[in-house]
Coordinates of C-alpha atoms in Angstrom, one line a residue:
M39 CA -124.8 -24.6 63.9
K40 CA -125.5 -27.6 61.7
L41 CA -123.2 -30.5 62.6
V42 CA -121.1 -32.4 60.1
N43 CA -120.9 -36.2 60.5
G44 CA -117.1 -36.5 60.0
I45 CA -113.7 -35.2 60.9
R46 CA -111.2 -33.3 58.8
G47 CA -109.0 -35.7 56.9
W48 CA -111.5 -38.6 57.2
L49 CA -114.4 -37.2 55.2
F50 CA -114.6 -37.6 51.4
S51 CA -117.6 -36.6 49.3
R52 CA -119.0 -39.0 46.8
Q53 CA -117.7 -36.7 44.0
E54 CA -114.2 -37.0 45.4
I55 CA -114.5 -40.8 45.6
S56 CA -115.8 -41.0 42.1
A57 CA -113.0 -38.9 40.8
A58 CA -110.4 -40.9 42.7
N59 CA -111.8 -44.2 41.4
H60 CA -111.7 -42.8 37.9
D61 CA -108.1 -41.6 38.2
G62 CA -106.8 -44.6 40.2
Q63 CA -106.0 -42.3 43.2
L64 CA -105.3 -43.6 46.6
L65 CA -107.2 -41.3 49.0
T66 CA -106.1 -42.3 52.4
L67 CA -103.4 -44.4 54.1
D68 CA -103.6 -46.1 57.6
Y69 CA -100.0 -46.1 58.8
E70 CA -98.1 -47.1 61.9
L71 CA -95.0 -45.7 63.6
G72 CA -93.1 -47.6 66.3
D73 CA -94.6 -50.1 68.7
A74 CA -94.0 -48.8 72.3
C75 CA -97.1 -48.4 74.4
P76 CA -97.6 -48.2 78.2
L77 CA -101.2 -49.5 78.0
E78 CA -102.4 -53.1 77.8
C79 CA -106.0 -52.4 76.6
V80 CA -108.1 -55.6 76.7
Y81 CA -109.4 -55.2 73.2
C82 CA -106.1 -54.0 71.5
Y83 CA -105.7 -55.7 68.1
R84 CA -102.0 -54.8 68.1
Y85 CA -101.1 -56.0 71.5
F86 CA -100.7 -59.6 70.2
D87 CA -101.0 -60.0 66.5
S88 CA -99.7 -62.9 64.4
R89 CA -99.2 -60.5 61.5
D90 CA -96.1 -59.1 63.3
N91 CA -94.4 -62.5 63.7
N92 CA -92.0 -64.6 61.7
G93 CA -93.3 -68.0 62.6
G94 CA -93.9 -67.4 66.3
A95 CA -95.0 -64.9 68.9
A96 CA -91.4 -64.5 70.2
K97 CA -89.9 -63.6 66.8
K98 CA -91.2 -60.3 65.6
K99 CA -90.3 -58.8 62.3
P100 CA -88.0 -55.7 62.5
L101 CA -89.7 -52.3 62.5
L102 CA -89.4 -50.0 59.5
D103 CA -86.4 -47.8 59.5
N104 CA -86.9 -44.0 59.2
A105 CA -85.7 -43.8 55.6
T106 CA -88.2 -46.5 54.5
W107 CA -91.0 -44.9 56.5
R108 CA -90.4 -41.6 54.8
R109 CA -90.2 -43.2 51.4
V110 CA -93.7 -44.7 51.9
V111 CA -95.0 -41.1 52.6
D112 CA -93.3 -39.9 49.4
E113 CA -95.0 -42.8 47.4
A114 CA -98.4 -42.0 49.1
A115 CA -98.1 -38.4 48.0
E116 CA -97.4 -39.4 44.4
L117 CA -100.5 -41.6 44.5
G118 CA -102.6 -38.5 45.5
V119 CA -103.2 -39.5 49.2
Q120 CA -105.2 -36.7 50.9
S121 CA -104.8 -38.0 54.5
I122 CA -102.6 -40.3 56.6
K123 CA -104.2 -41.9 59.6
L124 CA -101.5 -42.6 62.2
I125 CA -103.2 -45.5 64.0
G126 CA -100.5 -47.4 65.9
G127 CA -98.9 -49.9 66.3
G128 CA -98.2 -48.5 69.8
E129 CA -98.5 -45.0 71.3
I130 CA -97.0 -43.0 68.4
T131 CA -96.4 -39.8 70.5
Q132 CA -93.9 -41.8 72.6
E133 CA -91.6 -42.1 69.6
K134 CA -88.6 -39.7 69.5
V135 CA -89.2 -39.3 65.7
F136 CA -92.9 -38.3 66.2
I137 CA -92.4 -34.6 65.6
P138 CA -90.1 -34.8 62.6
S139 CA -92.3 -37.6 61.1
L140 CA -95.4 -35.4 61.3
E141 CA -93.6 -32.5 59.9
Y142 CA -92.5 -34.7 57.0
I143 CA -96.1 -35.6 56.2
A144 CA -97.3 -32.0 56.5
Q145 CA -94.6 -30.9 54.0
H146 CA -96.4 -33.0 51.4
K147 CA -99.6 -31.1 52.1
I148 CA -101.2 -34.4 53.5
I149 CA -103.6 -34.1 56.4
V150 CA -102.5 -35.9 59.5
V151 CA -105.2 -37.8 61.5
L152 CA -103.6 -38.9 64.7
F153 CA -104.9 -41.6 67.0
T154 CA -103.5 -41.3 70.6
S155 CA -104.2 -42.5 74.1
G156 CA -103.0 -39.1 75.4
T157 CA -100.4 -40.6 77.7
V158 CA -97.7 -38.2 76.5
L159 CA -100.0 -35.2 75.8
G160 CA -101.4 -35.4 79.3
D161 CA -98.1 -35.8 81.1
D162 CA -95.9 -32.7 81.0
E163 CA -92.9 -34.5 82.5
L164 CA -93.0 -37.3 80.0
C165 CA -93.7 -34.9 77.1
R166 CA -90.7 -32.8 78.0
R167 CA -88.5 -35.9 78.3
V168 CA -89.5 -37.2 74.9
H169 CA -90.0 -34.0 72.9
G170 CA -88.6 -31.1 74.9
I171 CA -91.9 -29.3 75.2
D172 CA -94.9 -29.7 77.5
G173 CA -98.3 -31.1 76.7
R174 CA -100.0 -27.7 75.9
Q175 CA -97.1 -26.8 73.6
L176 CA -97.5 -30.1 71.8
A177 CA -101.2 -29.7 71.4
T178 CA -100.7 -26.2 70.1
W179 CA -98.1 -27.5 67.6
L180 CA -100.5 -30.2 66.4
H181 CA -103.2 -27.6 65.9
E182 CA -101.4 -24.7 64.4
K183 CA -98.2 -26.0 62.8
I184 CA -99.3 -29.5 61.6
G185 CA -103.1 -28.8 61.0
A186 CA -103.7 -32.3 62.4
S187 CA -107.0 -33.9 63.4
V188 CA -106.7 -35.9 66.6
F189 CA -108.6 -38.9 68.0
I190 CA -108.2 -39.6 71.7
K191 CA -109.2 -42.8 73.5
M192 CA -112.4 -42.5 75.4
D193 CA -113.7 -46.0 76.5
A194 CA -115.2 -44.8 79.8
L195 CA -115.9 -41.6 81.7
D196 CA -115.5 -43.3 85.0
G197 CA -111.8 -43.2 85.8
N198 CA -111.6 -46.5 87.6
L199 CA -113.3 -48.3 84.7
Q200 CA -111.1 -46.6 82.1
D201 CA -108.0 -47.6 84.0
E202 CA -109.2 -51.2 84.2
I203 CA -109.9 -51.4 80.5
A204 CA -106.6 -49.8 79.6
G205 CA -104.6 -51.9 82.1
Y206 CA -102.9 -48.8 83.5
R207 CA -103.6 -47.3 86.9
G208 CA -104.0 -43.5 86.7
Y209 CA -104.4 -43.5 82.9
A210 CA -107.8 -41.8 82.9
A211 CA -106.6 -38.7 84.7
I212 CA -103.8 -38.3 82.2
R213 CA -106.2 -38.9 79.3
D214 CA -108.7 -36.3 80.7
R215 CA -106.0 -33.7 80.9
A216 CA -104.9 -34.4 77.3
F217 CA -108.5 -34.1 76.1
R218 CA -108.9 -30.8 77.8
L219 CA -105.7 -29.5 76.3
L220 CA -106.9 -30.5 72.8
M221 CA -110.2 -28.6 73.4
D222 CA -108.4 -25.6 74.9
V223 CA -106.2 -25.1 71.8
G224 CA -109.3 -25.2 69.6
L225 CA -109.3 -28.5 67.7
N226 CA -113.1 -28.8 68.2
K227 CA -113.8 -25.2 67.0
H228 CA -113.6 -26.2 63.3
M229 CA -116.3 -27.4 60.9
P230 CA -115.9 -30.2 60.3
T231 CA -114.3 -30.8 63.7
R232 CA -110.7 -31.7 64.1
L233 CA -111.2 -33.5 67.4
G234 CA -112.5 -37.0 67.7
L235 CA -113.1 -39.7 70.3
E236 CA -112.0 -43.4 69.7
V237 CA -114.6 -45.5 71.6
N238 CA -114.3 -49.3 71.7
V239 CA -117.5 -51.0 73.0
G240 CA -117.4 -54.0 75.3
R241 CA -119.4 -55.6 78.1
R242 CA -117.6 -53.5 80.8
N243 CA -118.4 -50.1 79.3
L244 CA -121.6 -50.7 77.4
H245 CA -123.6 -48.8 80.1
E246 CA -121.5 -45.7 79.5
I247 CA -121.5 -45.5 75.7
M248 CA -124.6 -43.2 75.2
D249 CA -123.2 -40.8 77.8
I250 CA -119.9 -40.7 75.8
Y251 CA -121.8 -40.4 72.6
G252 CA -123.7 -37.4 73.9
L253 CA -120.4 -35.4 74.0
R254 CA -120.7 -35.2 70.2
T255 CA -123.2 -32.4 70.3
K256 CA -122.0 -30.9 73.5
H257 CA -118.4 -30.3 72.3
N258 CA -118.6 -30.6 68.5
L259 CA -116.7 -33.9 68.3
Y260 CA -116.7 -36.8 65.9
E261 CA -116.8 -40.2 67.5
D262 CA -115.5 -43.5 66.2
V263 CA -117.6 -46.0 68.1
V264 CA -116.8 -49.6 67.2
V265 CA -116.9 -53.1 68.4
S266 CA -113.6 -55.1 68.3
M267 CA -111.8 -56.0 65.1
P268 CA -111.7 -59.8 64.1
C269 CA -108.0 -60.1 65.0
D270 CA -106.0 -62.4 67.3
S271 CA -106.7 -60.3 70.4
Y272 CA -110.5 -60.5 69.8
F273 CA -110.6 -64.2 69.8
R274 CA -108.3 -64.3 72.9
H275 CA -110.7 -62.0 74.7
A276 CA -114.0 -62.8 73.1
D277 CA -115.8 -62.5 76.4
Y278 CA -115.2 -58.7 76.2
D279 CA -117.6 -58.5 73.2
I280 CA -121.3 -57.7 73.6
T281 CA -124.1 -59.8 72.2
L282 CA -125.7 -59.3 68.9
E283 CA -128.9 -58.1 70.6
Q284 CA -126.9 -55.6 72.6
K285 CA -125.3 -54.4 69.4
R286 CA -128.7 -54.0 67.7
D287 CA -130.0 -52.1 70.7
L288 CA -126.9 -49.8 70.8
Y289 CA -127.2 -49.1 67.0
Q290 CA -130.8 -48.1 67.5
K291 CA -130.0 -45.8 70.3
I292 CA -127.2 -44.1 68.5
Y293 CA -129.0 -43.6 65.2
T294 CA -132.1 -42.3 67.1
F295 CA -129.7 -39.8 68.8
N296 CA -128.4 -38.8 65.4
G297 CA -131.9 -38.2 64.0
R298 CA -133.0 -36.1 67.0
N299 CA -129.8 -34.0 67.0
G300 CA -129.5 -33.4 63.2
I301 CA -126.4 -35.5 62.7
P302 CA -126.7 -36.5 59.0
F303 CA -126.1 -40.0 57.7
D304 CA -126.9 -41.9 54.5
H305 CA -126.3 -45.5 55.6
I306 CA -125.8 -47.6 58.7
S307 CA -122.0 -47.8 59.3
P308 CA -119.6 -50.2 61.1
F309 CA -118.6 -46.9 62.8
M310 CA -121.7 -46.6 64.8
G311 CA -123.5 -43.4 63.9
G312 CA -120.5 -42.2 61.9
L313 CA -118.9 -42.1 58.5
E314 CA -119.4 -44.8 55.9
C315 CA -116.3 -46.8 55.4
T316 CA -114.3 -45.9 52.3
Q317 CA -111.2 -47.9 53.2
L318 CA -111.7 -50.9 51.0
G319 CA -112.2 -48.9 47.9
N320 CA -109.9 -46.0 48.5
G321 CA -107.3 -46.9 51.2
L322 CA -104.4 -49.1 52.2
Y323 CA -103.0 -50.1 55.6
V324 CA -99.2 -50.3 56.2
T325 CA -98.0 -51.8 59.5
N326 CA -95.0 -50.7 61.5
R327 CA -93.1 -53.6 60.0
G328 CA -93.9 -52.7 56.4
D329 CA -96.6 -55.2 55.6
I330 CA -99.5 -54.0 53.4
Y331 CA -103.1 -54.9 54.0
H332 CA -106.5 -53.6 52.9
C333 CA -107.3 -52.4 56.4
P334 CA -106.5 -53.2 60.0
G335 CA -109.2 -55.9 60.0
S336 CA -107.8 -57.8 57.1
F337 CA -105.2 -60.7 57.3
E338 CA -104.7 -60.9 53.5
R339 CA -101.1 -59.7 53.1
L340 CA -100.7 -57.8 49.9
G341 CA -97.0 -57.1 50.0
N342 CA -94.3 -55.4 52.0
V343 CA -92.9 -51.9 51.4
K344 CA -89.4 -53.1 52.1
N345 CA -89.3 -54.9 48.8
E346 CA -92.2 -53.5 46.8
S347 CA -93.4 -50.0 46.2
L348 CA -96.8 -48.8 47.5
K349 CA -97.6 -47.8 44.0
S350 CA -97.1 -51.3 42.5
V351 CA -99.4 -52.8 45.1
W352 CA -102.1 -50.1 44.6
E353 CA -102.0 -50.3 40.9
R354 CA -102.3 -54.1 41.0
L355 CA -105.4 -53.8 43.3
S356 CA -107.1 -50.7 42.1
P357 CA -109.1 -52.2 39.1
A358 CA -110.8 -54.5 41.5
R359 CA -111.3 -51.9 44.3
Q360 CA -113.9 -49.6 42.7
Y361 CA -116.3 -50.1 45.6
G362 CA -117.2 -46.4 46.0
Y363 CA -118.9 -46.2 49.4
R364 CA -118.8 -49.5 51.2
Y365 CA -120.7 -49.1 54.5
F366 CA -120.7 -52.7 55.6
C367 CA -117.5 -54.3 57.1
P368 CA -116.8 -57.6 55.3
F369 CA -114.2 -58.6 57.9
R370 CA -116.5 -58.2 60.8
E371 CA -119.3 -59.8 58.8
Q372 CA -117.3 -62.9 57.9
S373 CA -116.3 -63.4 61.6
G374 CA -119.9 -62.9 62.8
I375 CA -119.0 -59.9 64.9
L376 CA -121.4 -57.7 62.8
P377 CA -123.4 -60.0 60.6
S378 CA -124.9 -58.4 57.5
C379 CA -128.5 -59.1 58.8
L380 CA -127.9 -56.6 61.5
Y381 CA -127.1 -53.8 59.0
E382 CA -130.0 -54.8 56.8
E383 CA -132.5 -54.6 59.6
L384 CA -131.2 -51.2 60.7
E385 CA -131.1 -49.9 57.1
R386 CA -134.8 -50.7 56.8
E387 CA -135.6 -49.1 60.2
F388 CA -133.6 -45.9 59.9
V389 CA -133.0 -45.2 56.2
E390 CA -135.8 -46.6 54.2
E391 CA -138.6 -46.0 56.7
S392 CA -137.4 -42.9 58.5
E393 CA -137.2 -40.2 55.9
S394 CA -137.0 -37.5 58.4
V395 CA -133.8 -39.0 59.8
V396 CA -132.0 -39.4 56.5
A397 CA -129.8 -36.6 55.3
K398 CA -130.4 -36.2 51.6
E399 CA -127.2 -34.2 51.2
S400 CA -124.4 -34.2 53.7
P401 CA -123.4 -30.6 54.6
A402 CA -119.8 -29.4 54.1
T403 CA -118.5 -32.5 52.3
D404 CA -116.8 -30.4 49.6
S405 CA -113.1 -30.9 49.5
A406 CA -112.6 -27.3 50.6
T407 CA -113.9 -28.3 54.1
R408 CA -111.3 -31.1 54.7

């Protein structure tokens, strides 16, 4: 079985991107719902974020109401959005409106890509209290009724270490059960897969990253392996980040693994070993308070959906956003987290000089596979 370097809903062919750019189509939307979360992950860019505040940390902007949240989904559908990535700003599955909200997205024939810690999925008592069903029933619903792809947090395989990073004693056991349920119901039996791991790299878990990355081929997973975003939390916890030399070494190990295991790639990506980033050219990010940005790493506020339509923002930006594939991350570059020299060195090593590693054509990137 030939692996696909992507996950359903976050995988667009160059033909799709070219067509979207030609037609002014918005392909994907990063979207938030609610803000409750039991975890206090050391790297969390939403745990403390000045973008939420009205002049001070203690005065947060009000959350989007349900009617406005749904209107944004309507507007995204009109712009041709193919997938909505539900990324935060807390643990979305804790929200009472979670099930009806996903059903609303699915009614528009938009693919849901859910990012979750698994704290509800892996805890039957909590799941019943919030949604009236247990974790297995919720996982089955996500798989069969919604057709969602799901990313689950996997910062460490060692339970004690994962609990420490997440700031929640006993979290790893709950996460592991949620992960098993998602595999049991068959999310990783698709091609491209519909099951992913969200892996944030830091000093505490660096020694485990290649073991986690090895799960890709063992279980047919996609992995989003990243260093921290250049947001407030990063600068408050900068000691969590690894050195530039450690990043270079990890990139080398991951792309060597890709080559040896037939995982195709065209360029070095800020998502280590993974998809090239199409967000800047083809996506927008809407926070749980309605603010619109290019992506979660950007602090350039483009508007707010409470007083401006998503369409008006997109149409104002789209002529200047025809990047096509953008595999560097300007926000990490500008902050020095991932300087462009690192990408350039790795490009020469793995793309220009290692023809046997480069995938000339990515398999199953036709729109029918998404």
